[in-house]
Short mmCIF file of C-alpha atoms in Angstrom, two decimals:
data_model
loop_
_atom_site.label_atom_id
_atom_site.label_comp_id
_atom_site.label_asym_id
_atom_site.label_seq_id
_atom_site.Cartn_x
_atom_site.Cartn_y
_atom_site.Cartn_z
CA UNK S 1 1.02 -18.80 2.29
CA UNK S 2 0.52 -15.79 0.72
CA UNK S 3 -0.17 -15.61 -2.76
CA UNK S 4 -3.17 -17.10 -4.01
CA UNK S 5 -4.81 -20.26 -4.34
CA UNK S 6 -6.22 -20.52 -7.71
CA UNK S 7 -8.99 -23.29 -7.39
CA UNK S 8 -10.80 -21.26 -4.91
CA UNK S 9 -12.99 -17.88 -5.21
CA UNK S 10 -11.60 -14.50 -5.14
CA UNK S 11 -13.51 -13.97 -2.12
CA UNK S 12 -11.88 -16.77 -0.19
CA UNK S 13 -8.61 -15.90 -1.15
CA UNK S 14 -9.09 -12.30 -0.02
CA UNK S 15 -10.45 -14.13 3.67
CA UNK S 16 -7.63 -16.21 3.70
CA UNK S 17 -5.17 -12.56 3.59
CA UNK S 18 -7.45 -10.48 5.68
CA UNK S 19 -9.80 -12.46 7.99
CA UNK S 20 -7.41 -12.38 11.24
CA UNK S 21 -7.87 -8.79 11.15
CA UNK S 22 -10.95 -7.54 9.64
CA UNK S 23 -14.26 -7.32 11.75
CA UNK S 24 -15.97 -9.86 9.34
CA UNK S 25 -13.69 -12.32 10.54
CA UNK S 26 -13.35 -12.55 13.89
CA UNK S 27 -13.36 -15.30 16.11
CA UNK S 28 -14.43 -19.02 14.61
CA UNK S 29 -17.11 -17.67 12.21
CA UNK S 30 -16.71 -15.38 9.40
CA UNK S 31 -19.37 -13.27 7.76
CA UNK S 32 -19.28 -14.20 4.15
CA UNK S 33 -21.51 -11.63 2.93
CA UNK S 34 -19.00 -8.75 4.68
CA UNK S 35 -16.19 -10.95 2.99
CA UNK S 36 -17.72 -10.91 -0.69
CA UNK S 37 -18.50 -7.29 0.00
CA UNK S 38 -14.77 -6.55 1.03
CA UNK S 39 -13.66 -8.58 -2.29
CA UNK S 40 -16.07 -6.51 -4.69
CA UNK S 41 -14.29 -3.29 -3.47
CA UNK S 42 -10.89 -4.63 -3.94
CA UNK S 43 -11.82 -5.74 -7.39
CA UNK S 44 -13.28 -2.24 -8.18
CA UNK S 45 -10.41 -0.18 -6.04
CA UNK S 46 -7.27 -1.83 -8.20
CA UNK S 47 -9.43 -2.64 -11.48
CA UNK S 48 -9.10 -6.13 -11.61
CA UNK S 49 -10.52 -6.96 -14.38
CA UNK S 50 -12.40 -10.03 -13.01
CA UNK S 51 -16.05 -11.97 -13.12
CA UNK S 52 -16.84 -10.75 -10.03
CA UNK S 53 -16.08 -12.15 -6.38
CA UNK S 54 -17.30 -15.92 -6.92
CA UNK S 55 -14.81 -16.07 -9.70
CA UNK S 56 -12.00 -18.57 -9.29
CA UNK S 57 -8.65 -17.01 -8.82
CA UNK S 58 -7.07 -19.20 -11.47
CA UNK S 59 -9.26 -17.15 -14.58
CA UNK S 60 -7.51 -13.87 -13.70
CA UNK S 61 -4.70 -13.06 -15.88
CA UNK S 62 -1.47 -13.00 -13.77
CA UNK S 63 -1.66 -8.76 -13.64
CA UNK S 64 -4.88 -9.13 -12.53
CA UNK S 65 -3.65 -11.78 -9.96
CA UNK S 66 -0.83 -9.36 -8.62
CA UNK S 67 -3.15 -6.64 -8.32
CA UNK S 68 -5.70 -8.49 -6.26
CA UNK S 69 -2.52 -9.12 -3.79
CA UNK S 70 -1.60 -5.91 -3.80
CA UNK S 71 -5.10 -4.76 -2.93
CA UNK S 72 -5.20 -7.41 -0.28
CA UNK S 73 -1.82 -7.12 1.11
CA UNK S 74 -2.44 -2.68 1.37
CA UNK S 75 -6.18 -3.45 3.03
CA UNK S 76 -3.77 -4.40 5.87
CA UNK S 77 -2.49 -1.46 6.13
CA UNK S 78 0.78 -2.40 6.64
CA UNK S 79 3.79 0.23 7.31
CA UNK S 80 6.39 -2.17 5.63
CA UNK S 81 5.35 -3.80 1.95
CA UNK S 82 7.82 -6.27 0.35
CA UNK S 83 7.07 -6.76 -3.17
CA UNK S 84 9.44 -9.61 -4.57
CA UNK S 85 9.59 -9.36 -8.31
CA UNK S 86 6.31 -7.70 -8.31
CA UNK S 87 5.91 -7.63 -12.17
CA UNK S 88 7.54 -10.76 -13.98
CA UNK S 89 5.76 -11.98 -16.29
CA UNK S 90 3.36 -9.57 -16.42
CA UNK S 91 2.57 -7.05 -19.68
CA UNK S 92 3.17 -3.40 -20.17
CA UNK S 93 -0.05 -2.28 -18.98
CA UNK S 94 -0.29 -4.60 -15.40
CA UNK S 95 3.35 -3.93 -14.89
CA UNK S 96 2.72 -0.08 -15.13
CA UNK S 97 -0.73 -0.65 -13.30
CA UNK S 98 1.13 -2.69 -10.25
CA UNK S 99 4.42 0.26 -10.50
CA UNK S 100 1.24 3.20 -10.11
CA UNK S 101 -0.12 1.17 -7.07
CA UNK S 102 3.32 0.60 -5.37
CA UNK S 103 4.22 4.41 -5.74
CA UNK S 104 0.82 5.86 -4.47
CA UNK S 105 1.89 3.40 -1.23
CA UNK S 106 5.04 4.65 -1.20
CA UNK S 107 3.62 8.48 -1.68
CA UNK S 108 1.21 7.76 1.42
CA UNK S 109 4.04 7.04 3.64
CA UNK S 110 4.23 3.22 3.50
CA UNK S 111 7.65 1.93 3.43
CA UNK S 112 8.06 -0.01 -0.23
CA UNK S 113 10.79 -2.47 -0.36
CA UNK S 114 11.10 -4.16 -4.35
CA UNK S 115 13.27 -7.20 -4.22
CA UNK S 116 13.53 -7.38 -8.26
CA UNK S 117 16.21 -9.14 -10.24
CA UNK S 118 14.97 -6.68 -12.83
CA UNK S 119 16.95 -3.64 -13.23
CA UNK S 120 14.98 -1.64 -14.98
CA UNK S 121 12.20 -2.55 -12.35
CA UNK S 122 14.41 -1.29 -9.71
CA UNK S 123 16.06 2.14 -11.39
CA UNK S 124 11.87 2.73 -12.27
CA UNK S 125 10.98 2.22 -8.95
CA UNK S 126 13.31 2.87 -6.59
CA UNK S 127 14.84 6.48 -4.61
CA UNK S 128 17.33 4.08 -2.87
CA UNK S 129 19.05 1.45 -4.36
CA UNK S 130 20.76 -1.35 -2.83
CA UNK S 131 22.22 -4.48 -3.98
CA UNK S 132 22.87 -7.41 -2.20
CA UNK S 133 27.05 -8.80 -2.92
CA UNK S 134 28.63 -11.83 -1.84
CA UNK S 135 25.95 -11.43 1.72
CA UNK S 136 26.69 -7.71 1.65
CA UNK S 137 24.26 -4.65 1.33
CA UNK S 138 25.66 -2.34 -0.60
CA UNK S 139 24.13 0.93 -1.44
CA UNK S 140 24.66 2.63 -4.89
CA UNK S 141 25.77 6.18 -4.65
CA UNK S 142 23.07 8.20 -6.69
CA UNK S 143 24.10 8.89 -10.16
CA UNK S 144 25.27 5.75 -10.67
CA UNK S 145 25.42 4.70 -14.18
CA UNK S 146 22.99 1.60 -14.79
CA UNK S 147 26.05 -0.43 -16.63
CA UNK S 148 28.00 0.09 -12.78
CA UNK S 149 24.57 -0.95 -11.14
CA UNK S 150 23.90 -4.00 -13.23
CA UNK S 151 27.62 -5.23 -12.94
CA UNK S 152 27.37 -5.20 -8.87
CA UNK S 153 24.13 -6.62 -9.38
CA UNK S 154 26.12 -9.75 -10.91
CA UNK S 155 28.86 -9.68 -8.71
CA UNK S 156 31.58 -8.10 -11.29
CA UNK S 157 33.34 -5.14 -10.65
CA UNK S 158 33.93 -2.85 -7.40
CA UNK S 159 31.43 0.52 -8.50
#
């Protein structure tokens, strides 16, 4: 429900995230045109690297993929993003392409929240850090050594 659908165009995916919202989809009709328009500036805003807004959603790479839901999911403008493993699988350049786009979000004022079983993804990314123990939050003291971090992370030790 809210990733992408590969068989169909980038344009309808980018309907199927935004249409309940934006003006060119209001109502039962939606103005394709305004939709494909809408895409194009996604696709040109986070430099997806793409064929253009007819182009299927299954020939993007996959950090092309996870910056075309990032665009989508910020175009709602959103004060709260959750961005579950927002880079696995993805190479050095889209993971450091998808880290630049979740910090200028978090810079603007939008509340980021990475859900990452990745520590280094986490220490990168994160001012807070949190890690969830036995159904517990807890929240690692700054200055915590990464070692301490990654051992609460897998349940071992009290740090």
């Amino acid at each position: 429900t809210e990733g992408l659908i590969p068989a169909l165009s980038l344009t309808e995916n980018v309907a199927l995230g935004l249409a309940r919202t934006a003006p060119w989809g209001r109502g039962i009709t939606l103005d394709w045109a305004a939709a494909t328009a809408r895409t194009a500036e996604l696709i040109d805003d986070f430099e997806v690297k793409a064929g253009g807004p007819a182009s299927a959603a299954a020939t993007l790479s996959g950090g092309n993929q996870q910056k075309l839901l990032i665009g989508r999911a910020l175009a709602l403008e959103p004060i709260v993003l959750v961005a579950e493993n927002p880079t696995r699988g993805l190479d050095v350049q889209a993971t450091r392409a998808v880290h630049d786009r979740l910090r200028e979000a978090a810079a603007r004022g939008l509340a980021v929240l990475v859900y990452s079983s990745d520590l280094d993804e986490v220490l990168t990314l994160g001012t807070r850090v949190v890690v969830m123990r036995r159904g517990q939050l807890v929240e690692v003291p700054p200055g915590t050594p990464r070692e301490a971090i990654g051992r609460m992370m897998l349940g071992a030790g009290n740090e």
